[in-house]
C-alpha positions as a Python dict, from the first residue, in 0.01 Angstrom:
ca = {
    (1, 'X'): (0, 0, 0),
    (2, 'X'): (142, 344, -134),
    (3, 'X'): (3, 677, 43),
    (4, 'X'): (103, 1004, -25),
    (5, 'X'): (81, 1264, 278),
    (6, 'X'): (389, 1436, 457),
    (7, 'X'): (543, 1207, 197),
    (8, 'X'): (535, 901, -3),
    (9, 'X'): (474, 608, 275),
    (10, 'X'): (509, 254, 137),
    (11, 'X'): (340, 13, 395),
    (12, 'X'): (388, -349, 354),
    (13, 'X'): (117, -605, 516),
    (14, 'X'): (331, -871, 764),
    (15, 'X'): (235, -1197, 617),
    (16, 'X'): (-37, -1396, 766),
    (17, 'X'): (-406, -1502, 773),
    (18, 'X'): (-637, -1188, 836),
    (19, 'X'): (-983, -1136, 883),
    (20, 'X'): (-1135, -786, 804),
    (21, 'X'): (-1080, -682, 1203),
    (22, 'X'): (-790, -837, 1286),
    (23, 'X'): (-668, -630, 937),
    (24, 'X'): (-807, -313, 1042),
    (25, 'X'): (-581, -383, 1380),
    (26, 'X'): (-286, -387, 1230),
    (27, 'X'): (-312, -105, 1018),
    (28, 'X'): (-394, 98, 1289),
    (29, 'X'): (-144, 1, 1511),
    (30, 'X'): (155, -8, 1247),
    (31, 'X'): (6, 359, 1165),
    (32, 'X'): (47, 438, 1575),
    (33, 'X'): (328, 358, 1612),
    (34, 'X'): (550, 425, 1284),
    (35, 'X'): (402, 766, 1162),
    (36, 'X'): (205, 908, 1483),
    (37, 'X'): (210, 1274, 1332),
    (38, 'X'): (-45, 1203, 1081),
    (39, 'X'): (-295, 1052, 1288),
    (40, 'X'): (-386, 810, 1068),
    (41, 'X'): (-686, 584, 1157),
    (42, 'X'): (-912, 274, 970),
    (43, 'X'): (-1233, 195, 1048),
    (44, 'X'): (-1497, -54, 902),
    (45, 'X'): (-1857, -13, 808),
    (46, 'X'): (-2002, -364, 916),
    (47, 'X'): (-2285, -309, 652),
    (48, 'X'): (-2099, -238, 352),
    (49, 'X'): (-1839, -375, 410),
    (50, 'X'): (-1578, -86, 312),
    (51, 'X'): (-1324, 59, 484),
    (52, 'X'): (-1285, 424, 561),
    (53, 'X'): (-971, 593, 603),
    (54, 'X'): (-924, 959, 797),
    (55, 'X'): (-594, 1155, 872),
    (56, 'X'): (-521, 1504, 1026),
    (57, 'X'): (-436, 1626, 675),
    (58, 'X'): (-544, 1555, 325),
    (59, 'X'): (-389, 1231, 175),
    (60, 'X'): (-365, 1015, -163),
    (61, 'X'): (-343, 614, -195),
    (62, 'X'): (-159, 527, -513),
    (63, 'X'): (-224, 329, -831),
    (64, 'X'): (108, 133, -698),
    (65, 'X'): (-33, -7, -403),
    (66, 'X'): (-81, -399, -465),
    (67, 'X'): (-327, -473, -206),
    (68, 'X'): (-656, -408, -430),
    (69, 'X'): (-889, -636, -352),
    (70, 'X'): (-781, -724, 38),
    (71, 'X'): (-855, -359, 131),
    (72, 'X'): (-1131, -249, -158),
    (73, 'X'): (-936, -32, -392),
    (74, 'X'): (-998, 37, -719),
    (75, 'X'): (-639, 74, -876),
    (76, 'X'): (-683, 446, -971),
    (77, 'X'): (-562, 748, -715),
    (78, 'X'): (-751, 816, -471),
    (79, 'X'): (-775, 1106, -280),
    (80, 'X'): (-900, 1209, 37),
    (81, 'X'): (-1176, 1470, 130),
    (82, 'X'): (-1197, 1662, 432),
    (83, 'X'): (-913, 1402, 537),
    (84, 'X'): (-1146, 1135, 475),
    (85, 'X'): (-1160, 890, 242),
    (86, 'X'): (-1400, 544, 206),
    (87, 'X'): (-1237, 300, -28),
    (88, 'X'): (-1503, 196, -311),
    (89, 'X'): (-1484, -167, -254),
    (90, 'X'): (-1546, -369, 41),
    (91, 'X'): (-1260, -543, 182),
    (92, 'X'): (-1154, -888, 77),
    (93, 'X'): (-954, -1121, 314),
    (94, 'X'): (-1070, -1450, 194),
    (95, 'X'): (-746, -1509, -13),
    (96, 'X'): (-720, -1731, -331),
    (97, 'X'): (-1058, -1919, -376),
    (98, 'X'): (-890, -2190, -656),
    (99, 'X'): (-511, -2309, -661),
    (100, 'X'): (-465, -2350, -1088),
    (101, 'X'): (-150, -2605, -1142),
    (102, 'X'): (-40, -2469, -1496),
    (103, 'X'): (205, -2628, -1734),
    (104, 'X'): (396, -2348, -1920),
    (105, 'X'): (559, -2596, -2181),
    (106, 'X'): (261, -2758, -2278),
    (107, 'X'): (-69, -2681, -2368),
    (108, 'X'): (-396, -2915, -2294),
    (109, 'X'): (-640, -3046, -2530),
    (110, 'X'): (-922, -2838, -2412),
    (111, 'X'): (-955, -2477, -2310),
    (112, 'X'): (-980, -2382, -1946),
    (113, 'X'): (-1323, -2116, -1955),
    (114, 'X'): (-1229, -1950, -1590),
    (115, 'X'): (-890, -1893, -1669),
    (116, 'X'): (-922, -1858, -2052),
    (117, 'X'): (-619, -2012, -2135),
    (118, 'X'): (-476, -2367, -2279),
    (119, 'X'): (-187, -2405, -1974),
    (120, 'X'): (-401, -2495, -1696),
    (121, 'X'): (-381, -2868, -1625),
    (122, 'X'): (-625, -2830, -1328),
    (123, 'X'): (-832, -2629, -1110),
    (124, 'X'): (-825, -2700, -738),
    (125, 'X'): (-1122, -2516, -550),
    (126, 'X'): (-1027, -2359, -165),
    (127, 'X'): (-1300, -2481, 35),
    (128, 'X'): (-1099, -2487, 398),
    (129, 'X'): (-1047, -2217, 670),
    (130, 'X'): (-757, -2004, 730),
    (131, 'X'): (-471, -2256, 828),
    (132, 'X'): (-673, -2548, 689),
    (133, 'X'): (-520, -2875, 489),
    (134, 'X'): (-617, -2826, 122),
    (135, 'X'): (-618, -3153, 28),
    (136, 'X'): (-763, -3301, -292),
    (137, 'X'): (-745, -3631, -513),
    (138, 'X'): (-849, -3673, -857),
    (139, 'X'): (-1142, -3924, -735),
    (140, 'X'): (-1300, -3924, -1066),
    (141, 'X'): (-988, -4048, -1271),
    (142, 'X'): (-1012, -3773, -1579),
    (143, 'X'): (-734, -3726, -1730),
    (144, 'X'): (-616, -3411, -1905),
    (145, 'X'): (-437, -3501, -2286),
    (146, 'X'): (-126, -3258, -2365),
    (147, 'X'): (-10, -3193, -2679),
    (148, 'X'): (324, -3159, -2740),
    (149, 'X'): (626, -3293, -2993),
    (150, 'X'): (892, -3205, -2757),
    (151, 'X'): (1104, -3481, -2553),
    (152, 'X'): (1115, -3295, -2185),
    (153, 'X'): (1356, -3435, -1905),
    (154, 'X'): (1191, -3170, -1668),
    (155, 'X'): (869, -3005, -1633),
    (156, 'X'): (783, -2671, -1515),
    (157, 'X'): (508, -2661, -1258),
    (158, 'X'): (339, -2312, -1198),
    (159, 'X'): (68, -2248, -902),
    (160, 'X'): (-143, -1901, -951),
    (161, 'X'): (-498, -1828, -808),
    (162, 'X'): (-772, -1742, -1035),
    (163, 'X'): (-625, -1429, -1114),
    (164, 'X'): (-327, -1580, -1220),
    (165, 'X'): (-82, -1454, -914),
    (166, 'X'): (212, -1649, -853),
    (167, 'X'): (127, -1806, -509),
    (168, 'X'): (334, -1761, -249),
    (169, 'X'): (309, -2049, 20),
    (170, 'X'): (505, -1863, 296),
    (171, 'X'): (726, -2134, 371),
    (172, 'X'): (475, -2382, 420),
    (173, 'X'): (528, -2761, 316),
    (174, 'X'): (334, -2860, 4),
    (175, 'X'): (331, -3199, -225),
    (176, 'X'): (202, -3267, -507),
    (177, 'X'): (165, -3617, -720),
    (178, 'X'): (128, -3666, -1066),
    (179, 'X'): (45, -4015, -1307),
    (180, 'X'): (201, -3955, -1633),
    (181, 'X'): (101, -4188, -1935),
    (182, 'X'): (321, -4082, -2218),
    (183, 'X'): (158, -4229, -2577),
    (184, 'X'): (391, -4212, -2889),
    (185, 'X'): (231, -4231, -3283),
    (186, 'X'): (398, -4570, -3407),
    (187, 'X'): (570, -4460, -3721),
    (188, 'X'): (695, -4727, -3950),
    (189, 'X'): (950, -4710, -4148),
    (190, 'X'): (803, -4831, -4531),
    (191, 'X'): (1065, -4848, -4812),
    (192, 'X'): (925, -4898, -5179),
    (193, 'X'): (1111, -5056, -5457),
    (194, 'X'): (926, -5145, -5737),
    (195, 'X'): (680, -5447, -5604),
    (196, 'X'): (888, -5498, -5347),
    (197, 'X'): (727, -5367, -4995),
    (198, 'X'): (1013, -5365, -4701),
    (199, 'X'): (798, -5288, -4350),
    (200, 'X'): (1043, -5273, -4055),
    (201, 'X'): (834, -5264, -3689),
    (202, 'X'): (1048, -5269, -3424),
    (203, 'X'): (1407, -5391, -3610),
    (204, 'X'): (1291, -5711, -3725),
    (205, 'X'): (1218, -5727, -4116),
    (206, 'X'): (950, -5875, -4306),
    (207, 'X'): (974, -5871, -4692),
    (208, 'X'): (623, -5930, -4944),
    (209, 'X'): (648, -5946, -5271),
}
């Protein structure tokens, strides 16, 4: 979060699990304590949902701050009046609702509608609490065909949420486990001399005339 005030103030969120209160907590008491002189304080409207920020002076939030949808910005300037300002969107602290496991070298058979893109080899939904296992196994044995004419000795694995954000597991422990069925087009090799057909399988020749 970028605000512009006495200065340009830069605020970065500690990491962790928030609800909309325990949020509005720490803003307010990072605000308290690091820049006291502009009297900075966040409040939230319970019915809407939004947060409203006021200050002893008039004050901008900038189209740099990243935090759009956890505290209800819009990603234009905004600016305060009467040193008050109520962000336009309510706050969002749910996190990522779907983990996408993509596969940047390859693209699928089918196209992925949500994500509108051929990499996505599957959508996990986020149906757990804060802190909660995400756990999930492909019970209904689909299986995703990938095109490709490429011989890979590694694959590149990337995990965004459904707006495609690199996620960021904190340092938490994660697995993952994958069946791979690779399927090669048999391509003989057919020589033709005259009448005479040559059809060679798998190194071992068979000759009709």
């Amino acid at each position: 979060m970028t605000i512009t005030t006495i200065g340009t103030i830069s605020i970065t969120i500690t990491t962790g699990n928030y609800n909309a209160t325990s949020l509005i907590n720490w803003l307010n008491s990072y605000f308290a304590t690091t820049y006291p002189a502009i009297s900075m304080t966040f409040t939230l409207n319970s019915s809407t949902g939004k947060i409203t920020m006021t200050a002893n002076q008039s004050f901008s939030v900038l189209t740099t701050s990243t935090c759009i949808r956890v505290l209800g910005l819009s990603g234009d300037t905004l600016t305060s009046t009467s040193n008050a300002l109520i962000l336009p969107n309510p706050c969002d602290t749910s996190g990522p609702r779907t983990i996408l496991i993509k596969l940047p070298d390859f693209q699928s058979n089918s196209f992925n509608v949500t994500n509108r893109d051929v990499l996505t080899f599957k959508s996990i939904p986020i149906v757990v609490p804060p802190f909660g296992l995400i756990y999930y196994q492909n019970v209904d044995n689909s299986e995703m065909v990938i095109k490709t004419t490429m011989d890979k000795n590694s694959i590149e694995i990337l995990l965004t949420d459904e707006n495609n954000n690199v996620l960021n597991f904190n340092g938490i422990d994660w697995t993952m486990a994958f069946e791979v069925k690779n399927y090669k087009r048999y391509s003989p090799q057919i020589n033709y001399s005259s009448s005479l057909e040559t059809f060679v399988p798998d190194e071992t020749t068979y000759n009709e005339v």
